[in-house]
Amino acid sequence: MKGYSQFCPVAKGAEIFNERWTPLIIREMMCGSKRFNELKHGNPMMSPSLLSQRLKFLEAAGVVEKKVHKGESAEYFLTKSGKDLGEVVVRLGLWGLKWARSRLTREDYDPQLLMWDMRRRIDSSGFPQRRVVISFMFEDMPSNRRAYWLIVDNGEVDLCVKFPGFDVDLAFVTTSKSMADVWMGYSTLKREIRKKNLTLRGGRDLKNSIDDWFSYSLFSNPEELRESLS
Amino acid sequence: MKGYSQFCPVAKGAEIFNERWTPLIIREMMCGSKRFNELKHGNPMMSPSLLSQRLKFLEAAGVVEKKVHKGESAEYFLTKSGKDLGEVVVRLGLWGLKWARSRLTREDYDPQLLMWDMRRRIDSSGFPQRRVVISFMFEDMPSNRRAYWLIVDNGEVDLCVKFPGFDVDLAFVTTSKSMADVWMGYSTLKREIRKKNLTLRGGRDLKNSIDDWFSYSLFSNPEELRESLS
DNA sequence: CGGTATCCCCCGCGATACTG
DNA sequence: CAGTATCGCGGGGGATACCG
């Protein structure tokens, strides 16, 4: 992006921050993504070449640091500058949560993104000490993005887009909007169940302990999040 | 700009905030600009058609409100949502102040922008009760943007780009970088004078009272600015 | 898995002119 | 002063293929 030719620090900040995808890359890193493909999963619509380009730019800008361990995969970290910029990203998100909800379109409710975020934040310690399989069925989606499975085993959480073959312990049957609204804190599980937008099928024990393991978006508790910022 | 197809509030916020020029328009409004041409002066490199387009977009997004008084010029205001977004703009500016200073290029030091900002923030109440003319000479600039005059009279501050004909009470002779660095708080008047980057010629009384009327950028005192945010 | 290389389209935006 | 209309280009970025 061409610069603004202004010495104003807002302009200089915007020259970095306003590059397309940049806030979303930083959001991913704030949420713990380190590897190239993790960042890509968090932004599935972004082409790998563009991600590569942005990471190089952010590295040159002193926002991101690339660490290459011999024999291992490279990892990307936020520098101190990057973490500071991450706080701006979070504040933009808080603004969006409060003021841009009405701009959400049907296209925005991408279940793949939702599942990727759930996979990341789910609390595996709240599960019984055995393999647990939870399925999600989004009835409004075409068949190729309708079904997902979370497999929690030994503290690890895996996301599958094809039936993994294991018995399903608990099944969510819902729509992408209902599930995302619950995830964001716009609605609650109870409300969506009552409105018949969401059905839970299966293991009574998992249902009863759902508050122990079901997780919500980073933005589902704005007050707490805001207080965590300096 | 095309959307991100993500329900994440960061993405929805970025779809508005990341439009080119948008943070700078909001910055201008946070600084008190209301009229079309005020906004244009604050962003002289922006074409009027693009400014018009952005204002319409921001109005549709609920960030800006246009008020048309009969017979008078239209005025633009930030809504509550817009003021909230303005806080994000300020925080981005604070980030830029701290972390993006090294990215400043020669092109960024535009004296016209500097003068426009000085005109806005100068404290006219600190001046004697007569017309005062202060000239600024930027020796590194080509002749067409080398000289500016601030005329303070009866509480009004005018900016001239041509010699107004009045006697000059005080003359700044300096470079665009030195003046802007003082303005931003990166340097001080004393330091630039000592380093022979800045000379004050003229009225001893105005020199002695300079702390009463000389003003600095909104960002020159980051701690105070940060505390003013919620 | 972790990226590069390439191609090409499209539209954002800069420039300029013009109008009430 | 307060915008609108038009035009043309540049390059950003989407898509896809490919490589180590």
Short mmCIF file of C-alpha atoms (C1' of nucleotides) in Angstrom, two decimals:
data_model
loop_
_atom_site.label_atom_id
_atom_site.label_comp_id
_atom_site.label_asym_id
_atom_site.label_seq_id
_atom_site.Cartn_x
_atom_site.Cartn_y
_atom_site.Cartn_z
CA MET A 1 0.00 0.00 0.00
CA LYS A 2 1.22 3.44 -0.82
CA GLY A 3 2.02 5.63 2.17
CA TYR A 4 0.19 8.73 3.27
CA SER A 5 3.07 11.21 3.21
CA GLN A 6 2.14 12.43 6.66
CA PHE A 7 4.36 12.55 9.72
CA CYS A 8 1.32 12.09 11.97
CA PRO A 9 1.73 8.91 14.02
CA VAL A 10 -1.79 7.84 13.13
CA ALA A 11 -0.76 7.86 9.48
CA LYS A 12 2.43 5.94 10.18
CA GLY A 13 0.53 3.41 12.24
CA ALA A 14 -2.14 3.06 9.60
CA GLU A 15 0.45 2.38 6.90
CA ILE A 16 1.22 -0.84 8.72
CA PHE A 17 -2.03 -1.66 10.42
CA ASN A 18 -4.30 -0.97 7.46
CA GLU A 19 -2.72 -3.38 5.06
CA ARG A 20 -5.33 -5.89 4.07
CA TRP A 21 -5.34 -8.98 6.36
CA THR A 22 -2.75 -7.54 8.73
CA PRO A 23 -5.03 -7.12 11.76
CA LEU A 24 -6.29 -10.66 11.25
CA ILE A 25 -2.77 -12.07 11.13
CA ILE A 26 -1.95 -10.27 14.35
CA ARG A 27 -5.20 -11.49 15.89
CA GLU A 28 -4.16 -15.05 15.08
CA MET A 29 -0.80 -14.54 16.71
CA MET A 30 -2.42 -12.95 19.76
CA CYS A 31 -4.48 -16.14 20.02
CA GLY A 32 -1.38 -18.29 20.03
CA SER A 33 -0.82 -19.28 16.42
CA LYS A 34 2.85 -19.57 15.61
CA ARG A 35 3.27 -21.72 12.54
CA PHE A 36 2.59 -20.71 8.97
CA ASN A 37 -0.22 -23.18 8.54
CA GLU A 38 -1.83 -22.21 11.82
CA LEU A 39 -1.99 -18.64 10.59
CA LYS A 40 -3.36 -19.91 7.30
CA HIS A 41 -6.08 -21.95 9.00
CA GLY A 42 -7.15 -18.86 10.87
CA ASN A 43 -7.47 -17.03 7.57
CA PRO A 44 -8.50 -19.70 5.08
CA MET A 45 -9.47 -17.19 2.39
CA MET A 46 -6.00 -15.70 2.30
CA SER A 47 -3.62 -17.00 -0.32
CA PRO A 48 -0.36 -18.44 1.00
CA SER A 49 1.73 -16.10 -1.11
CA LEU A 50 0.01 -13.11 0.39
CA LEU A 51 0.46 -14.46 3.91
CA SER A 52 4.13 -14.97 3.20
CA GLN A 53 4.40 -11.44 1.86
CA ARG A 54 2.66 -9.94 4.87
CA LEU A 55 4.81 -11.85 7.33
CA LYS A 56 7.92 -10.55 5.62
CA PHE A 57 6.56 -7.03 5.73
CA LEU A 58 5.64 -7.30 9.39
CA GLU A 59 9.04 -8.73 10.15
CA ALA A 60 10.69 -5.78 8.40
CA ALA A 61 8.42 -3.45 10.36
CA GLY A 62 9.63 -4.95 13.62
CA VAL A 63 6.22 -6.32 14.53
CA VAL A 64 6.88 -10.00 13.94
CA GLU A 65 9.92 -12.10 14.58
CA LYS A 66 10.64 -15.31 12.71
CA LYS A 67 12.49 -18.00 14.59
CA VAL A 68 13.94 -20.89 12.65
CA HIS A 69 15.02 -23.82 14.74
CA LYS A 70 17.36 -26.20 12.98
CA GLY A 71 15.52 -29.17 11.64
CA GLU A 72 12.20 -27.85 12.88
CA SER A 73 9.53 -25.69 11.38
CA ALA A 74 9.83 -21.96 11.53
CA GLU A 75 7.75 -20.12 14.09
CA TYR A 76 6.49 -16.57 14.12
CA PHE A 77 6.22 -14.47 17.25
CA LEU A 78 5.03 -11.01 18.05
CA THR A 79 7.75 -8.69 19.24
CA LYS A 80 7.05 -6.19 22.02
CA SER A 81 5.97 -3.77 19.31
CA GLY A 82 3.73 -6.48 17.88
CA LYS A 83 2.10 -7.19 21.22
CA ASP A 84 1.40 -3.50 21.62
CA LEU A 85 -0.16 -3.51 18.17
CA GLY A 86 -2.09 -6.60 19.20
CA GLU A 87 -3.75 -4.54 21.89
CA VAL A 88 -4.95 -2.15 19.20
CA VAL A 89 -6.28 -5.15 17.29
CA VAL A 90 -8.19 -6.33 20.35
CA ARG A 91 -9.63 -2.87 20.91
CA LEU A 92 -10.74 -2.79 17.29
CA GLY A 93 -12.38 -6.15 17.91
CA LEU A 94 -14.16 -4.81 20.98
CA TRP A 95 -15.40 -1.96 18.84
CA GLY A 96 -16.59 -4.38 16.18
CA LEU A 97 -18.33 -6.50 18.76
CA LYS A 98 -20.27 -3.52 20.02
CA TRP A 99 -20.88 -1.55 16.86
CA ALA A 100 -20.47 -3.71 13.77
CA ARG A 101 -22.65 -6.67 14.66
CA SER A 102 -25.38 -5.43 12.35
CA ARG A 103 -22.95 -5.63 9.44
CA LEU A 104 -22.63 -9.39 9.75
CA THR A 105 -23.73 -11.09 6.56
CA ARG A 106 -24.57 -14.65 5.73
CA GLU A 107 -21.13 -15.10 4.19
CA ASP A 108 -19.45 -14.14 7.44
CA TYR A 109 -20.78 -17.18 9.28
CA ASP A 110 -18.09 -19.55 8.17
CA PRO A 111 -18.30 -22.73 10.26
CA GLN A 112 -14.76 -23.72 9.37
CA LEU A 113 -13.43 -20.62 11.08
CA LEU A 114 -15.70 -21.24 14.02
CA MET A 115 -14.50 -24.80 14.42
CA TRP A 116 -10.89 -23.76 14.15
CA ASP A 117 -11.39 -21.24 16.91
CA MET A 118 -13.25 -23.78 19.07
CA ARG A 119 -10.51 -26.29 18.60
CA ARG A 120 -8.04 -23.77 19.87
CA ARG A 121 -9.92 -22.64 22.93
CA ILE A 122 -11.63 -25.79 24.12
CA ASP A 123 -10.58 -26.81 27.62
CA SER A 124 -9.43 -30.38 27.25
CA SER A 125 -8.86 -30.70 30.99
CA GLY A 126 -12.61 -30.58 31.53
CA PHE A 127 -13.11 -33.89 29.75
CA PRO A 128 -13.16 -37.42 31.08
CA GLN A 129 -9.94 -39.42 30.78
CA ARG A 130 -10.85 -41.17 27.57
CA ARG A 131 -11.26 -40.32 23.94
CA VAL A 132 -14.26 -38.08 23.41
CA VAL A 133 -15.75 -37.34 20.00
CA ILE A 134 -18.07 -34.39 19.51
CA SER A 135 -19.77 -33.80 16.19
CA PHE A 136 -21.13 -30.56 14.83
CA MET A 137 -23.74 -30.51 12.12
CA PHE A 138 -24.57 -27.18 10.49
CA GLU A 139 -27.86 -27.74 8.75
CA ASP A 140 -27.73 -24.54 6.72
CA MET A 141 -24.45 -25.43 5.07
CA PRO A 142 -23.83 -27.34 1.86
CA SER A 143 -22.60 -30.87 2.32
CA ASN A 144 -18.93 -30.04 1.91
CA ARG A 145 -18.89 -27.79 4.97
CA ARG A 146 -21.73 -29.18 6.96
CA ALA A 147 -20.09 -31.59 9.37
CA TYR A 148 -17.10 -31.34 11.71
CA TRP A 149 -15.73 -33.50 14.49
CA LEU A 150 -13.70 -32.54 17.49
CA ILE A 151 -11.68 -35.40 18.93
CA VAL A 152 -10.39 -34.85 22.41
CA ASP A 153 -7.89 -37.42 23.56
CA ASN A 154 -5.17 -37.31 26.14
CA GLY A 155 -5.28 -33.51 26.36
CA GLU A 156 -5.00 -33.12 22.59
CA VAL A 157 -7.79 -31.65 20.49
CA ASP A 158 -8.08 -32.55 16.82
CA LEU A 159 -10.45 -31.14 14.26
CA CYS A 160 -11.74 -33.44 11.51
CA VAL A 161 -13.72 -32.50 8.45
CA LYS A 162 -14.45 -36.13 7.63
CA PHE A 163 -16.11 -38.73 9.78
CA PRO A 164 -13.24 -40.13 11.83
CA GLY A 165 -14.81 -43.56 12.29
CA PHE A 166 -15.09 -43.33 16.05
CA ASP A 167 -18.38 -43.39 17.91
CA VAL A 168 -19.76 -39.93 18.51
CA ASP A 169 -20.27 -39.10 22.18
CA LEU A 170 -22.12 -35.85 21.72
CA ALA A 171 -23.69 -34.25 18.68
CA PHE A 172 -24.49 -30.59 18.09
CA VAL A 173 -27.15 -30.09 15.45
CA THR A 174 -27.60 -26.43 14.69
CA THR A 175 -26.94 -23.68 12.17
CA SER A 176 -23.74 -21.75 11.58
CA LYS A 177 -25.34 -18.54 12.78
CA SER A 178 -26.74 -19.98 15.99
CA MET A 179 -23.49 -21.66 16.89
CA ALA A 180 -21.44 -18.57 16.09
CA ASP A 181 -23.80 -16.33 18.06
CA VAL A 182 -23.36 -18.54 21.08
CA TRP A 183 -19.63 -18.59 20.51
CA MET A 184 -19.44 -14.79 20.37
CA GLY A 185 -21.64 -14.31 23.40
CA TYR A 186 -24.45 -12.77 21.35
CA SER A 187 -26.65 -15.63 22.48
CA THR A 188 -26.44 -18.56 24.89
CA LEU A 189 -26.70 -22.33 24.50
CA LYS A 190 -29.89 -22.35 26.55
CA ARG A 191 -31.56 -19.71 24.44
CA GLU A 192 -30.69 -21.39 21.16
CA ILE A 193 -31.88 -24.73 22.49
CA ARG A 194 -35.14 -23.19 23.65
CA LYS A 195 -35.61 -21.52 20.27
CA LYS A 196 -35.06 -24.92 18.61
CA ASN A 197 -32.02 -23.60 16.78
CA LEU A 198 -29.73 -26.07 18.50
CA THR A 199 -30.07 -29.64 19.61
CA LEU A 200 -27.71 -31.70 21.73
CA ARG A 201 -27.81 -35.43 21.23
CA GLY A 202 -25.91 -38.00 23.19
CA GLY A 203 -23.95 -38.50 26.38
CA ARG A 204 -25.81 -37.23 29.39
CA ASP A 205 -22.57 -36.96 31.37
CA LEU A 206 -21.02 -34.70 28.74
CA LYS A 207 -24.14 -32.56 28.67
CA ASN A 208 -24.08 -32.17 32.42
CA SER A 209 -20.43 -31.17 32.47
CA ILE A 210 -20.73 -28.90 29.47
CA ASP A 211 -19.80 -25.78 31.44
CA ASP A 212 -16.52 -27.46 32.34
CA TRP A 213 -15.34 -27.95 28.80
CA PHE A 214 -17.37 -25.84 26.40
CA SER A 215 -15.46 -22.71 25.53
CA TYR A 216 -16.33 -19.32 24.11
CA SER A 217 -14.63 -16.76 21.96
CA LEU A 218 -12.01 -14.47 23.37
CA PHE A 219 -14.52 -11.69 22.77
CA SER A 220 -17.45 -13.33 24.53
CA ASN A 221 -16.58 -11.53 27.76
CA PRO A 222 -15.74 -7.96 26.72
CA GLU A 223 -15.43 -6.55 30.25
CA GLU A 224 -12.87 -9.12 31.27
CA LEU A 225 -10.99 -8.73 28.02
CA ARG A 226 -10.92 -4.97 28.33
CA GLU A 227 -9.53 -5.19 31.82
CA SER A 228 -6.77 -7.45 30.61
CA LEU A 229 -5.49 -4.61 28.42
CA SER A 230 -3.10 -2.04 29.73
CA MET B 1 -12.73 -2.95 -0.12
CA LYS B 2 -13.94 -6.50 -0.24
CA GLY B 3 -14.92 -8.04 3.07
CA TYR B 4 -13.16 -10.82 4.90
CA SER B 5 -16.04 -13.30 5.17
CA GLN B 6 -15.33 -13.78 8.84
CA PHE B 7 -17.76 -13.28 11.71
CA CYS B 8 -14.86 -12.35 13.99
CA PRO B 9 -15.39 -8.82 15.33
CA VAL B 10 -11.82 -7.91 14.46
CA ALA B 11 -12.61 -8.69 10.84
CA LYS B 12 -15.85 -6.70 10.91
CA GLY B 13 -14.06 -3.79 12.52
CA ALA B 14 -11.23 -3.96 10.04
CA GLU B 15 -13.64 -3.87 7.11
CA ILE B 16 -14.48 -0.35 8.16
CA PHE B 17 -11.33 0.81 9.85
CA ASN B 18 -8.88 -0.49 7.27
CA GLU B 19 -10.26 1.41 4.32
CA ARG B 20 -7.59 3.69 3.01
CA TRP B 21 -7.73 7.17 4.60
CA THR B 22 -10.46 6.22 7.03
CA PRO B 23 -8.39 6.46 10.23
CA LEU B 24 -7.09 9.83 9.08
CA ILE B 25 -10.57 11.17 8.44
CA ILE B 26 -11.61 10.08 11.91
CA ARG B 27 -8.46 11.60 13.36
CA GLU B 28 -9.41 14.93 11.78
CA MET B 29 -12.88 14.74 13.25
CA MET B 30 -11.47 13.82 16.65
CA CYS B 31 -9.40 17.00 16.38
CA GLY B 32 -12.48 19.08 15.75
CA SER B 33 -12.80 19.30 11.97
CA LYS B 34 -16.42 19.39 10.89
CA ARG B 35 -16.63 20.86 7.41
CA PHE B 36 -15.73 19.14 4.18
CA ASN B 37 -12.86 21.47 3.44
CA GLU B 38 -11.48 21.21 6.94
CA LEU B 39 -11.27 17.48 6.48
CA LYS B 40 -9.69 18.04 3.12
CA HIS B 41 -7.08 20.41 4.53
CA GLY B 42 -6.13 17.79 7.07
CA ASN B 43 -5.62 15.31 4.24
CA PRO B 44 -4.40 17.41 1.34
CA MET B 45 -3.27 14.42 -0.71
CA MET B 46 -6.73 12.92 -0.73
CA SER B 47 -8.93 13.64 -3.71
CA PRO B 48 -12.27 15.29 -2.94
CA SER B 49 -14.23 12.55 -4.65
CA LEU B 50 -12.63 9.93 -2.45
CA LEU B 51 -13.30 11.98 0.67
CA SER B 52 -16.92 12.31 -0.36
CA GLN B 53 -17.14 8.59 -0.96
CA ARG B 54 -15.60 7.76 2.40
CA LEU B 55 -17.89 10.11 4.28
CA LYS B 56 -20.89 8.45 2.68
CA PHE B 57 -19.56 5.03 3.60
CA LEU B 58 -18.88 6.07 7.18
CA GLU B 59 -22.34 7.59 7.41
CA ALA B 60 -23.88 4.34 6.20
CA ALA B 61 -21.75 2.49 8.75
CA GLY B 62 -23.16 4.62 11.54
CA VAL B 63 -19.80 6.17 12.36
CA VAL B 64 -20.41 9.65 10.99
CA GLU B 65 -23.46 11.82 10.99
CA LYS B 66 -24.02 14.57 8.44
CA LYS B 67 -25.98 17.57 9.60
CA VAL B 68 -27.30 20.00 7.01
CA HIS B 69 -28.47 23.31 8.41
CA LYS B 70 -30.69 25.25 6.06
CA GLY B 71 -28.77 27.88 4.20
CA GLU B 72 -25.51 26.87 5.87
CA SER B 73 -22.76 24.46 5.02
CA ALA B 74 -23.11 20.85 5.94
CA GLU B 75 -21.21 19.59 8.97
CA TYR B 76 -19.97 16.13 9.82
CA PHE B 77 -19.92 14.72 13.33
CA LEU B 78 -18.80 11.51 14.91
CA THR B 79 -21.61 9.45 16.38
CA LYS B 80 -21.10 7.59 19.65
CA SER B 81 -19.87 4.67 17.58
CA GLY B 82 -17.53 7.06 15.77
CA LYS B 83 -16.11 8.44 18.99
CA ASP B 84 -15.47 4.91 20.18
CA LEU B 85 -13.69 4.21 16.92
CA GLY B 86 -11.81 7.46 17.41
CA GLU B 87 -10.33 6.01 20.56
CA VAL B 88 -8.99 3.13 18.52
CA VAL B 89 -7.51 5.70 16.11
CA VAL B 90 -5.80 7.48 18.99
CA ARG B 91 -4.42 4.22 20.33
CA LEU B 92 -3.08 3.40 16.88
CA GLY B 93 -1.46 6.83 16.91
CA LEU B 94 0.11 6.16 20.28
CA TRP B 95 1.47 2.94 18.87
CA GLY B 96 2.83 4.77 15.84
CA LEU B 97 4.43 7.39 18.05
CA LYS B 98 6.26 4.75 20.01
CA TRP B 99 7.06 2.15 17.38
CA ALA B 100 6.85 3.63 13.89
CA ARG B 101 9.02 6.70 14.30
CA SER B 102 11.85 5.02 12.45
CA ARG B 103 9.63 4.61 9.42
CA LEU B 104 9.32 8.34 8.91
CA THR B 105 10.64 9.35 5.52
CA ARG B 106 11.55 12.67 4.03
CA GLU B 107 8.22 12.80 2.21
CA ASP B 108 6.34 12.50 5.47
CA TYR B 109 7.57 15.85 6.75
CA ASP B 110 4.98 17.95 5.00
CA PRO B 111 5.09 21.50 6.41
CA GLN B 112 1.62 22.28 5.11
CA LEU B 113 0.15 19.59 7.32
CA LEU B 114 2.24 20.78 10.21
CA MET B 115 1.05 24.36 9.79
CA TRP B 116 -2.55 23.28 9.50
CA ASP B 117 -2.24 21.38 12.75
CA MET B 118 -0.48 24.30 14.47
CA ARG B 119 -3.17 26.68 13.33
CA ARG B 120 -5.74 24.45 14.91
CA ARG B 121 -4.06 23.97 18.25
CA ILE B 122 -2.38 27.29 18.90
CA ASP B 123 -3.65 28.99 22.05
CA SER B 124 -4.70 32.42 20.89
CA SER B 125 -5.50 33.49 24.44
CA GLY B 126 -1.80 33.49 25.25
CA PHE B 127 -1.13 36.37 22.85
CA PRO B 128 -1.12 40.11 23.44
CA GLN B 129 -4.30 42.00 22.53
CA ARG B 130 -3.17 43.06 19.12
CA ARG B 131 -2.56 41.49 15.76
CA VAL B 132 0.45 39.18 15.87
CA VAL B 133 2.12 37.77 12.79
CA ILE B 134 4.44 34.79 13.05
CA SER B 135 6.31 33.52 10.05
CA PHE B 136 7.72 30.08 9.47
CA MET B 137 10.50 29.47 7.00
CA PHE B 138 11.38 25.89 6.13
CA GLU B 139 14.78 26.08 4.52
CA ASP B 140 14.76 22.55 3.18
CA MET B 141 11.58 23.08 1.18
CA PRO B 142 11.20 24.29 -2.39
CA SER B 143 9.98 27.85 -2.74
CA ASN B 144 6.31 26.94 -3.19
CA ARG B 145 6.06 25.36 0.24
CA ARG B 146 8.81 27.12 2.09
CA ALA B 147 7.03 29.97 3.85
CA TYR B 148 3.90 30.20 5.99
CA TRP B 149 2.41 32.89 8.19
CA LEU B 150 0.16 32.55 11.19
CA ILE B 151 -1.88 35.65 11.88
CA VAL B 152 -3.41 35.83 15.32
CA ASP B 153 -5.94 38.57 15.76
CA ASN B 154 -8.84 38.97 18.13
CA GLY B 155 -8.78 35.31 19.11
CA GLU B 156 -8.82 34.15 15.50
CA VAL B 157 -5.93 32.29 13.92
CA ASP B 158 -5.40 32.42 10.17
CA LEU B 159 -2.90 30.52 8.09
CA CYS B 160 -1.41 32.21 5.04
CA VAL B 161 0.74 30.68 2.35
CA LYS B 162 1.56 34.06 0.86
CA PHE B 163 3.12 37.06 2.52
CA PRO B 164 0.15 38.85 4.08
CA GLY B 165 1.74 42.29 3.92
CA PHE B 166 1.80 42.84 7.67
CA ASP B 167 4.96 43.28 9.68
CA VAL B 168 6.25 40.02 11.07
CA ASP B 169 6.52 39.95 14.86
CA LEU B 170 8.36 36.67 15.18
CA ALA B 171 10.09 34.50 12.64
CA PHE B 172 10.87 30.79 12.86
CA VAL B 173 13.69 29.77 10.55
CA THR B 174 14.15 26.03 10.58
CA THR B 175 13.62 22.81 8.64
CA SER B 176 10.45 20.81 8.25
CA LYS B 177 11.93 17.90 10.18
CA SER B 178 13.15 19.97 13.11
CA MET B 179 9.86 21.79 13.44
CA ALA B 180 7.82 18.61 13.15
CA ASP B 181 10.03 16.81 15.68
CA VAL B 182 9.43 19.62 18.17
CA TRP B 183 5.75 19.53 17.36
CA MET B 184 5.51 15.79 17.99
CA GLY B 185 7.52 15.93 21.18
CA TYR B 186 10.42 14.01 19.67
CA SER B 187 12.61 17.03 20.34
CA THR B 188 12.29 20.40 22.07
CA LEU B 189 12.61 23.99 20.93
CA LYS B 190 15.67 24.43 23.15
CA ARG B 191 17.42 21.42 21.72
CA GLU B 192 16.78 22.38 18.12
CA ILE B 193 17.95 25.93 18.83
CA ARG B 194 21.09 24.64 20.49
CA LYS B 195 21.73 22.32 17.54
CA LYS B 196 21.36 25.32 15.20
CA ASN B 197 18.41 23.66 13.49
CA LEU B 198 16.05 26.42 14.50
CA THR B 199 16.36 30.17 14.90
CA LEU B 200 13.88 32.61 16.40
CA ARG B 201 14.08 36.17 15.15
CA GLY B 202 12.07 39.07 16.43
CA GLY B 203 9.95 40.22 19.32
CA ARG B 204 11.61 39.59 22.63
CA ASP B 205 8.24 39.71 24.42
CA LEU B 206 6.82 36.98 22.22
CA LYS B 207 9.91 34.88 22.77
CA ASN B 208 9.63 35.25 26.52
CA SER B 209 5.98 34.28 26.55
CA ILE B 210 6.43 31.44 24.09
CA ASP B 211 5.35 28.79 26.59
CA ASP B 212 2.03 30.63 26.90
CA TRP B 213 1.06 30.38 23.29
CA PHE B 214 3.22 27.83 21.49
CA SER B 215 1.33 24.58 21.15
CA TYR B 216 2.24 20.99 20.50
CA SER B 217 0.65 18.04 18.82
CA LEU B 218 -2.08 16.09 20.51
CA PHE B 219 0.43 13.25 20.65
CA SER B 220 3.27 15.21 22.23
CA ASN B 221 2.17 14.11 25.69
CA PRO B 222 1.36 10.41 25.36
CA GLU B 223 0.82 9.76 29.08
CA GLU B 224 -1.77 12.47 29.39
CA LEU B 225 -3.46 11.42 26.16
CA ARG B 226 -3.59 7.80 27.23
CA GLU B 227 -5.20 8.73 30.51
CA SER B 228 -7.87 10.69 28.68
CA LEU B 229 -9.02 7.44 27.05
CA SER B 230 -11.52 5.20 28.69
"C1'" DC C 1 4.28 -29.12 6.02
"C1'" DG C 2 6.04 -24.47 4.69
"C1'" DG C 3 6.35 -21.80 1.71
"C1'" DT C 4 7.47 -19.54 -3.83
"C1'" DA C 5 6.47 -18.36 -8.44
"C1'" DT C 6 3.46 -16.77 -11.85
"C1'" DC C 7 -0.37 -15.00 -14.11
"C1'" DC C 8 -3.89 -11.92 -14.77
"C1'" DC C 9 -7.94 -9.47 -13.62
"C1'" DC C 10 -10.23 -5.92 -11.67
"C1'" DC C 11 -11.14 -1.99 -9.21
"C1'" DG C 12 -9.37 1.35 -5.99
"C1'" DC C 13 -7.73 5.44 -6.17
"C1'" DG C 14 -5.21 9.45 -8.02
"C1'" DA C 15 -5.77 13.25 -11.25
"C1'" DT C 16 -8.38 16.53 -13.27
"C1'" DA C 17 -12.19 18.98 -14.60
"C1'" DC C 18 -16.49 20.80 -13.65
"C1'" DT C 19 -20.94 22.44 -11.37
"C1'" DG C 20 -24.18 24.79 -8.08
"C1'" DC D 1 -17.08 26.55 -0.49
"C1'" DA D 2 -18.88 21.84 -1.11
"C1'" DG D 3 -18.92 18.61 -3.43
"C1'" DT D 4 -19.83 15.43 -8.30
"C1'" DA D 5 -18.34 13.26 -12.75
"C1'" DT D 6 -15.22 10.96 -15.52
"C1'" DC D 7 -11.22 8.53 -16.99
"C1'" DG D 8 -7.27 5.69 -16.98
"C1'" DC D 9 -3.59 3.08 -14.78
"C1'" DG D 10 -1.08 0.33 -11.47
"C1'" DG D 11 -0.62 -2.90 -8.67
"C1'" DG D 12 -2.85 -5.41 -4.98
"C1'" DG D 13 -4.37 -9.55 -4.32
"C1'" DG D 14 -7.01 -13.89 -5.68
"C1'" DA D 15 -6.23 -18.32 -7.93
"C1'" DT D 16 -3.44 -21.92 -9.00
"C1'" DA D 17 0.46 -24.53 -9.64
"C1'" DC D 18 4.69 -25.86 -8.06
"C1'" DC D 19 8.95 -26.94 -5.14
"C1'" DG D 20 12.10 -28.42 -1.19
#
